Amino acid sequence: MRSTVRIAARIGAVVLVAVGLLGTPAHANPSASDRGEDARVLAYWTPARIANAKFRDYVRTDNGKMVPNAKPAPGGGVVKGASWANGGAIQQRSGRILFSSGGSDWICSGSVVNDGSTGNGYSVVLTAGHCVFDGSDGWSYNFLYLPNFDAQPSYDCATRADGCWRANLLAAHDDFVPGGFGSNETVRVDYGFARVGLRIAGSGTAELDAATGGYGLNTATIANSVTKWAFGYPAEGKYKGNDLVYCAGPTSDDPYGAPTWGIACNMNGGSSGGPWIYGTTDPAVYTAGTLLTSVNSYGYSGLSYMFGPRFNTETQTVFTSAASGTASSGVSVVCAVGTSEPNC
């Protein structure tokens, strides 16, 4: 194993929890309690807190320890970090995430997953596992998703055309919790899901997936030669965090033995959890065959590649747990979250 590895944009906390602690999914008519939590989250995210929200770049040592790292090195690729200028489906279905973890505030990227139903009062957002749970800090809270951030780089939830959505439950893989990010076992499953309720503030009480659309999850094996598209909102160096950035090309296996794959890419802090899609030649156009197949997870120091987990049937199980609020023994853990540190 190489001595150092850069983790792109650690932003937050995964989900840890005991089976059966959560309730049933949110109902189509939000309760006074739901709206009270919505108001508290909106009040929490002041301009000062948003301005001070952080992203974290890490190197991964040969024993799995995470330490701060410098900027990524230059590298090659088909498209390794360009502004996405075509809008459309991918911009609408992806967005920025704000959350708290360990007493600090953070940013990540995410995307909307099709849950196959409407009128149930909830939707599901995909991000990185390390954006929902952290081995030292625990579960994330004050979790807010802002879709289509490129077109609407505003945090005013009352006026954003595509609104804001608060997470009430997080889910992650059982292998990710409680140890947190670092080992081969955890980078393999560095994906997490956030169940969000109805739109908060502004007009209407729409479900997120009905408002923006979402993607299905791929669980089949995909060849490295197939083109993948990675998206996110990096915010370090030349990137300012308001622009949807993408990388595109074939993938390759992790060169140092981790059970993941990588794409030539120089996205950095803030992009963690951004979606990888495949099955399209034009991400601006939605088709049912365009599927989520990974997320931005980590990179190696000195190598301008972004690596991510390979989605499989266990990914589907964790997603299902997020939607239902019920953990699957040996595969997924769930945690109900709000505006204070959860005790899951």
CSV table of N, CA, C and O in Angstrom, one decimal, residues 137-228:
chain,number,residue,atom,x,y,z
A,137,ASP,N,-16.6,11.8,15.5
A,137,ASP,CA,-17.6,12.8,15.8
A,137,ASP,C,-19.0,12.2,15.8
A,137,ASP,O,-20.0,12.8,16.3
A,138,GLY,N,-19.2,11.0,15.2
A,138,GLY,CA,-20.5,10.4,15.2
A,138,GLY,C,-21.4,10.9,14.0
A,138,GLY,O,-20.8,11.3,13.0
A,139,TRP,N,-22.7,10.8,14.2
A,139,TRP,CA,-23.6,11.1,13.1
A,139,TRP,C,-23.7,12.6,12.9
A,139,TRP,O,-23.5,13.4,13.8
A,140,SER,N,-24.0,13.0,11.6
A,140,SER,CA,-24.2,14.4,11.2
A,140,SER,C,-25.6,14.8,11.7
A,140,SER,O,-26.5,14.0,12.0
A,141,TYR,N,-25.8,16.1,11.8
A,141,TYR,CA,-27.1,16.7,12.2
A,141,TYR,C,-27.1,18.1,11.5
A,141,TYR,O,-26.2,18.5,10.8
A,142,ASN,N,-28.2,18.8,11.7
A,142,ASN,CA,-28.5,20.1,11.0
A,142,ASN,C,-28.2,19.9,9.5
A,142,ASN,O,-27.7,20.7,8.8
A,143,PHE,N,-28.7,18.8,9.0
A,143,PHE,CA,-28.4,18.3,7.6
A,143,PHE,C,-29.4,18.9,6.6
A,143,PHE,O,-30.6,18.7,6.7
A,144,LEU,N,-28.9,19.7,5.7
A,144,LEU,CA,-29.7,20.5,4.8
A,144,LEU,C,-29.2,20.3,3.3
A,144,LEU,O,-28.0,20.4,3.0
A,145,TYR,N,-30.1,19.9,2.4
A,145,TYR,CA,-29.8,19.7,1.0
A,145,TYR,C,-30.4,20.8,0.2
A,145,TYR,O,-31.6,21.1,0.3
A,146,LEU,N,-29.5,21.4,-0.7
A,146,LEU,CA,-29.9,22.5,-1.6
A,146,LEU,C,-29.7,22.1,-3.0
A,146,LEU,O,-28.6,22.1,-3.5
A,147,PRO,N,-30.7,21.6,-3.7
A,147,PRO,CA,-30.6,21.2,-5.1
A,147,PRO,C,-30.3,22.3,-6.1
A,147,PRO,O,-30.6,23.5,-5.8
A,148,ASN,N,-29.7,21.9,-7.2
A,148,ASN,CA,-29.5,22.8,-8.3
A,148,ASN,C,-28.7,24.1,-7.9
A,148,ASN,O,-29.1,25.2,-8.2
A,149,PHE,N,-27.7,23.9,-7.1
A,149,PHE,CA,-27.0,25.0,-6.5
A,149,PHE,C,-26.3,25.8,-7.5
A,149,PHE,O,-26.1,27.0,-7.3
A,150,ASP,N,-25.8,25.3,-8.6
A,150,ASP,CA,-25.2,26.0,-9.7
A,150,ASP,C,-26.0,27.1,-10.2
A,150,ASP,O,-25.6,28.3,-10.4
A,151,ALA,N,-27.3,26.8,-10.5
A,151,ALA,CA,-28.2,27.8,-11.0
A,151,ALA,C,-28.7,28.7,-9.9
A,151,ALA,O,-29.1,29.9,-10.2
A,152,GLN,N,-28.7,28.3,-8.7
A,152,GLN,CA,-29.2,29.1,-7.6
A,152,GLN,C,-28.3,29.0,-6.4
A,152,GLN,O,-28.5,28.4,-5.4
A,153,PRO,N,-27.1,29.7,-6.5
A,153,PRO,CA,-26.1,29.7,-5.5
A,153,PRO,C,-26.5,30.6,-4.3
A,153,PRO,O,-25.8,31.5,-3.9
A,154,SER,N,-27.6,30.3,-3.7
A,154,SER,CA,-28.1,31.0,-2.6
A,154,SER,C,-28.5,30.1,-1.5
A,154,SER,O,-29.0,28.9,-1.7
A,155,TYR,N,-28.4,30.5,-0.2
A,155,TYR,CA,-28.8,29.7,0.9
A,155,TYR,C,-30.1,30.2,1.5
A,155,TYR,O,-30.5,29.8,2.6
A,156,ASP,N,-30.8,31.1,0.8
A,156,ASP,CA,-32.1,31.6,1.3
A,156,ASP,C,-33.2,30.6,0.9
A,156,ASP,O,-33.7,30.6,-0.3
A,157,CYS,N,-33.6,29.8,1.8
A,157,CYS,CA,-34.5,28.7,1.5
A,157,CYS,C,-35.9,29.2,1.1
A,157,CYS,O,-36.7,28.5,0.5
A,158,ALA,N,-36.2,30.4,1.6
A,158,ALA,CA,-37.5,31.0,1.3
A,158,ALA,C,-37.7,31.4,-0.1
A,158,ALA,O,-38.8,31.5,-0.7
A,159,THR,N,-36.5,31.8,-0.8
A,159,THR,CA,-36.6,32.3,-2.1
A,159,THR,C,-36.0,31.5,-3.2
A,159,THR,O,-36.2,31.7,-4.4
A,160,ARG,N,-35.2,30.4,-2.8
A,160,ARG,CA,-34.6,29.5,-3.8
A,160,ARG,C,-35.7,28.8,-4.6
A,160,ARG,O,-36.7,28.2,-4.0
A,161,ALA,N,-35.7,28.9,-5.9
A,161,ALA,CA,-36.7,28.3,-6.7
A,161,ALA,C,-36.8,26.8,-6.5
A,161,ALA,O,-37.9,26.2,-6.5
A,162,ASP,N,-35.7,26.1,-6.2
A,162,ASP,CA,-35.7,24.7,-5.9
A,162,ASP,C,-35.7,24.3,-4.4
A,162,ASP,O,-35.6,23.2,-4.1
A,163,GLY,N,-35.8,25.4,-3.6
A,163,GLY,CA,-36.0,25.1,-2.2
A,163,GLY,C,-34.8,24.5,-1.4
A,163,GLY,O,-33.7,24.4,-1.9
A,164,CYS,N,-35.2,24.0,-0.2
A,164,CYS,CA,-34.2,23.3,0.7
A,164,CYS,C,-35.0,22.2,1.4
A,164,CYS,O,-36.2,22.2,1.6
A,165,TRP,N,-34.2,21.1,1.7
A,165,TRP,CA,-34.8,19.9,2.3
A,165,TRP,C,-33.9,19.5,3.5
A,165,TRP,O,-32.7,19.4,3.4
A,166,ARG,N,-34.6,19.2,4.6
A,166,ARG,CA,-33.9,18.8,5.9
A,166,ARG,C,-34.0,17.3,6.0
A,166,ARG,O,-35.0,16.7,5.9
A,167,ALA,N,-32.8,16.7,6.4
A,167,ALA,CA,-32.8,15.3,6.6
A,167,ALA,C,-33.3,15.0,8.0
A,167,ALA,O,-33.0,15.7,9.0
A,168,ASN,N,-34.1,13.9,8.1
A,168,ASN,CA,-34.6,13.5,9.4
A,168,ASN,C,-34.1,12.1,9.8
A,168,ASN,O,-34.3,11.6,10.9
A,169,LEU,N,-33.3,11.5,8.8
A,169,LEU,CA,-32.8,10.2,9.1
A,169,LEU,C,-31.6,10.0,8.2
A,169,LEU,O,-31.6,10.4,7.0
A,170,LEU,N,-30.5,9.3,8.7
A,170,LEU,CA,-29.3,9.0,7.9
A,170,LEU,C,-29.1,7.5,7.9
A,170,LEU,O,-29.5,6.8,8.9
A,171,ALA,N,-28.5,7.0,6.9
A,171,ALA,CA,-28.2,5.5,6.8
A,171,ALA,C,-26.9,5.3,6.2
A,171,ALA,O,-26.5,6.0,5.3
A,172,ALA,N,-26.2,4.3,6.7
A,172,ALA,CA,-24.8,4.0,6.2
A,172,ALA,C,-24.6,2.5,6.3
A,172,ALA,O,-25.4,1.7,6.9
A,173,HIS,N,-23.6,2.0,5.6
A,173,HIS,CA,-23.2,0.6,5.7
A,173,HIS,C,-22.7,0.2,7.1
A,173,HIS,O,-22.0,0.9,7.7
A,174,ASP,N,-23.1,-1.0,7.5
A,174,ASP,CA,-22.6,-1.5,8.8
A,174,ASP,C,-21.1,-1.6,8.9
A,174,ASP,O,-20.5,-1.5,10.0
A,175,ASP,N,-20.4,-1.8,7.8
A,175,ASP,CA,-18.9,-1.8,7.8
A,175,ASP,C,-18.3,-0.5,8.0
A,175,ASP,O,-17.1,-0.4,8.3
A,176,PHE,N,-19.1,0.6,7.8
A,176,PHE,CA,-18.6,2.0,7.9
A,176,PHE,C,-18.7,2.4,9.4
A,176,PHE,O,-18.0,3.4,9.8
A,177,VAL,N,-19.6,1.9,10.1
A,177,VAL,CA,-19.9,2.3,11.5
A,177,VAL,C,-19.6,1.2,12.4
A,177,VAL,O,-20.0,0.0,12.2
A,178,PRO,N,-19.0,1.4,13.6
A,178,PRO,CA,-18.7,2.7,14.1
A,178,PRO,C,-17.2,3.2,13.9
A,178,PRO,O,-16.9,4.3,14.3
A,179,GLY,N,-16.4,2.5,13.1
A,179,GLY,CA,-15.0,2.8,13.0
A,179,GLY,C,-14.7,4.0,12.2
A,179,GLY,O,-13.8,4.7,12.5
A,180,GLY,N,-15.6,4.4,11.2
A,180,GLY,CA,-15.3,5.5,10.4
A,180,GLY,C,-14.4,5.2,9.3
A,180,GLY,O,-14.0,4.1,9.0
A,181,PHE,N,-14.0,6.3,8.6
A,181,PHE,CA,-13.3,6.2,7.3
A,181,PHE,C,-11.8,5.9,7.4
A,181,PHE,O,-11.1,6.5,8.2
A,182,GLY,N,-11.3,5.0,6.5
A,182,GLY,CA,-9.8,4.8,6.5
A,182,GLY,C,-9.4,3.5,5.9
A,182,GLY,O,-8.6,3.5,4.9
A,183,SER,N,-9.9,2.4,6.4
A,183,SER,CA,-9.5,1.1,6.0
A,183,SER,C,-10.1,0.7,4.6
A,183,SER,O,-11.0,1.3,4.1
A,184,ASN,N,-9.5,-0.4,4.0
A,184,ASN,CA,-10.1,-0.9,2.8
A,184,ASN,C,-11.6,-1.2,2.9
A,184,ASN,O,-12.4,-1.1,2.0
A,185,GLU,N,-11.9,-1.8,4.1
A,185,GLU,CA,-13.3,-2.2,4.4
A,185,GLU,C,-14.2,-1.0,4.4
A,185,GLU,O,-15.4,-1.2,4.0
A,186,THR,N,-13.7,0.2,4.8
A,186,THR,CA,-14.6,1.3,4.9
A,186,THR,C,-14.7,2.1,3.5
A,186,THR,O,-15.7,2.6,3.2
A,187,VAL,N,-13.5,2.2,2.8
A,187,VAL,CA,-13.6,2.9,1.6
A,187,VAL,C,-14.4,2.2,0.6
A,187,VAL,O,-15.0,2.8,-0.3
A,188,ARG,N,-14.5,0.9,0.7
A,188,ARG,CA,-15.4,0.0,-0.1
A,188,ARG,C,-16.8,0.4,0.0
A,188,ARG,O,-17.6,0.3,-1.0
A,189,VAL,N,-17.3,1.0,1.1
A,189,VAL,CA,-18.7,1.3,1.4
A,189,VAL,C,-18.8,2.7,1.8
A,189,VAL,O,-19.7,3.1,2.6
A,190,ASP,N,-18.0,3.6,1.2
A,190,ASP,CA,-18.1,5.0,1.5
A,190,ASP,C,-19.3,5.7,0.8
A,190,ASP,O,-19.1,6.6,0.0
A,191,TYR,N,-20.5,5.2,1.1
A,191,TYR,CA,-21.7,5.9,0.6
A,191,TYR,C,-22.7,6.0,1.8
A,191,TYR,O,-22.7,5.2,2.7
A,192,GLY,N,-23.5,7.0,1.7
A,192,GLY,CA,-24.5,7.2,2.7
A,192,GLY,C,-25.8,7.8,2.1
A,192,GLY,O,-25.7,8.4,1.0
A,193,PHE,N,-26.9,7.7,2.8
A,193,PHE,CA,-28.1,8.2,2.3
A,193,PHE,C,-28.8,9.0,3.4
A,193,PHE,O,-28.7,8.7,4.6
A,194,ALA,N,-29.5,10.1,3.0
A,194,ALA,CA,-30.2,10.9,3.9
A,194,ALA,C,-31.7,10.9,3.5
A,194,ALA,O,-32.0,11.3,2.3
A,195,ARG,N,-32.6,10.6,4.4
A,195,ARG,CA,-34.0,10.7,4.1
A,195,ARG,C,-34.5,12.1,4.5
A,195,ARG,O,-34.3,12.5,5.6
A,196,VAL,N,-35.0,12.8,3.5
A,196,VAL,CA,-35.4,14.2,3.7
A,196,VAL,C,-37.0,14.3,3.7
A,196,VAL,O,-37.6,13.5,3.0
A,197,GLY,N,-37.5,15.2,4.4
A,197,GLY,CA,-39.0,15.4,4.4
A,197,GLY,C,-39.4,16.3,3.3
A,197,GLY,O,-38.7,16.4,2.3
A,198,LEU,N,-40.5,17.0,3.5
A,198,LEU,CA,-41.0,17.9,2.5
A,198,LEU,C,-40.3,19.2,2.5
A,198,LEU,O,-39.5,19.5,3.4
A,199,ARG,N,-40.4,19.9,1.4
A,199,ARG,CA,-39.7,21.2,1.3
A,199,ARG,C,-40.0,22.1,2.5
A,199,ARG,O,-41.1,22.2,3.0
A,200,ILE,N,-38.9,22.8,3.0
A,200,ILE,CA,-39.1,23.7,4.1
A,200,ILE,C,-39.0,25.1,3.6
A,200,ILE,O,-38.3,25.4,2.7
A,201,ALA,N,-39.7,26.0,4.3
A,201,ALA,CA,-39.8,27.4,3.9
A,201,ALA,C,-40.3,27.6,2.5
A,201,ALA,O,-40.6,26.7,1.8
A,202,GLY,N,-40.5,28.9,2.1
A,202,GLY,CA,-40.9,29.1,0.8
A,202,GLY,C,-42.4,28.7,0.5
A,202,GLY,O,-43.1,28.4,1.4
A,203,SER,N,-42.7,28.5,-0.7
A,203,SER,CA,-44.0,28.1,-1.1
A,203,SER,C,-44.1,26.6,-1.4
A,203,SER,O,-43.2,26.0,-1.9
A,204,GLY,N,-45.2,26.0,-1.0
A,204,GLY,CA,-45.4,24.6,-1.3
A,204,GLY,C,-44.8,23.6,-0.3
A,204,GLY,O,-44.0,24.0,0.5
A,205,THR,N,-45.2,22.4,-0.4
A,205,THR,CA,-44.6,21.3,0.5
A,205,THR,C,-44.3,20.1,-0.4
A,205,THR,O,-44.6,19.0,-0.1
A,206,ALA,N,-43.6,20.4,-1.5
A,206,ALA,CA,-43.3,19.3,-2.4
A,206,ALA,C,-42.3,18.3,-1.9
A,206,ALA,O,-41.5,18.6,-1.0
A,207,GLU,N,-42.4,17.1,-2.4
A,207,GLU,CA,-41.3,16.1,-2.2
A,207,GLU,C,-40.2,16.4,-3.1
A,207,GLU,O,-40.4,16.9,-4.3
A,208,LEU,N,-39.0,16.2,-2.7
A,208,LEU,CA,-37.8,16.5,-3.4
A,208,LEU,C,-37.7,15.8,-4.8
A,208,LEU,O,-37.5,16.4,-5.8
A,209,ASP,N,-37.9,14.5,-4.8
A,209,ASP,CA,-37.8,13.7,-6.0
A,209,ASP,C,-38.9,14.1,-7.0
A,209,ASP,O,-38.7,14.1,-8.2
A,210,ALA,N,-40.1,14.6,-6.5
A,210,ALA,CA,-41.1,15.1,-7.4
A,210,ALA,C,-40.7,16.4,-8.0
A,210,ALA,O,-41.1,16.7,-9.1
A,211,ALA,N,-40.0,17.2,-7.2
A,211,ALA,CA,-39.7,18.6,-7.7
A,211,ALA,C,-38.5,18.6,-8.6
A,211,ALA,O,-38.5,19.4,-9.6
A,212,THR,N,-37.5,17.8,-8.4
A,212,THR,CA,-36.3,17.8,-9.2
A,212,THR,C,-36.0,16.6,-10.0
A,212,THR,O,-35.2,16.6,-10.9
A,213,GLY,N,-36.7,15.5,-9.7
A,213,GLY,CA,-36.3,14.2,-10.4
A,213,GLY,C,-35.2,13.6,-9.6
A,213,GLY,O,-34.5,14.2,-8.8
A,214,GLY,N,-34.9,12.3,-9.9
A,214,GLY,CA,-33.9,11.6,-9.3
A,214,GLY,C,-33.3,10.5,-10.3
A,214,GLY,O,-33.8,10.4,-11.4
A,215,TYR,N,-32.3,9.8,-9.8
A,215,TYR,CA,-31.8,8.7,-10.6
A,215,TYR,C,-32.0,7.4,-9.9
A,215,TYR,O,-32.1,7.3,-8.6
A,216,GLY,N,-32.0,6.3,-10.7
A,216,GLY,CA,-32.0,5.0,-10.1
A,216,GLY,C,-30.6,4.6,-9.7
A,216,GLY,O,-29.6,5.2,-10.1
A,217,LEU,N,-30.5,3.5,-8.9
A,217,LEU,CA,-29.2,3.0,-8.4
A,217,LEU,C,-28.7,1.8,-9.3
A,217,LEU,O,-29.5,0.9,-9.5
A,218,ASN,N,-27.5,1.9,-9.7
A,218,ASN,CA,-27.0,0.7,-10.4
A,218,ASN,C,-26.4,-0.3,-9.4
A,218,ASN,O,-25.6,0.2,-8.5
A,219,THR,N,-26.7,-1.5,-9.5
A,219,THR,CA,-26.1,-2.5,-8.6
A,219,THR,C,-25.4,-3.6,-9.3
A,219,THR,O,-24.9,-4.6,-8.7
A,220,ALA,N,-25.3,-3.5,-10.7
A,220,ALA,CA,-24.6,-4.5,-11.5
A,220,ALA,C,-23.1,-4.1,-11.7
A,220,ALA,O,-22.7,-3.0,-11.5
A,221,THR,N,-22.3,-5.1,-12.1
A,221,THR,CA,-20.9,-4.9,-12.3
A,221,THR,C,-20.8,-4.1,-13.7
A,221,THR,O,-21.4,-4.5,-14.7
A,222,ILE,N,-20.0,-3.0,-13.6
A,222,ILE,CA,-19.8,-2.2,-14.8
A,222,ILE,C,-18.3,-2.2,-15.2
A,222,ILE,O,-17.5,-2.1,-14.3
A,223,ALA,N,-18.0,-2.5,-16.4
A,223,ALA,CA,-16.6,-2.5,-16.8
A,223,ALA,C,-15.9,-1.2,-16.7
A,223,ALA,O,-16.5,-0.1,-16.9
A,224,ASN,N,-14.6,-1.2,-16.4
A,224,ASN,CA,-13.8,0.0,-16.3
A,224,ASN,C,-13.8,0.8,-17.6
A,224,ASN,O,-13.7,2.0,-17.6
A,225,SER,N,-13.9,0.1,-18.7
A,225,SER,CA,-13.9,0.8,-20.0
A,225,SER,C,-15.1,1.7,-20.3
A,225,SER,O,-15.0,2.5,-21.2
A,226,VAL,N,-16.2,1.5,-19.6
A,226,VAL,CA,-17.4,2.2,-19.8
A,226,VAL,C,-17.2,3.6,-19.2
A,226,VAL,O,-16.7,3.8,-18.1
A,227,THR,N,-17.6,4.7,-19.9
A,227,THR,CA,-17.4,6.0,-19.5
A,227,THR,C,-18.3,6.3,-18.3
A,227,THR,O,-19.5,6.0,-18.3
A,228,LYS,N,-17.7,6.9,-17.2
A,228,LYS,CA,-18.4,7.4,-16.1
A,228,LYS,C,-18.3,8.9,-16.0
A,228,LYS,O,-17.4,9.5,-16.5
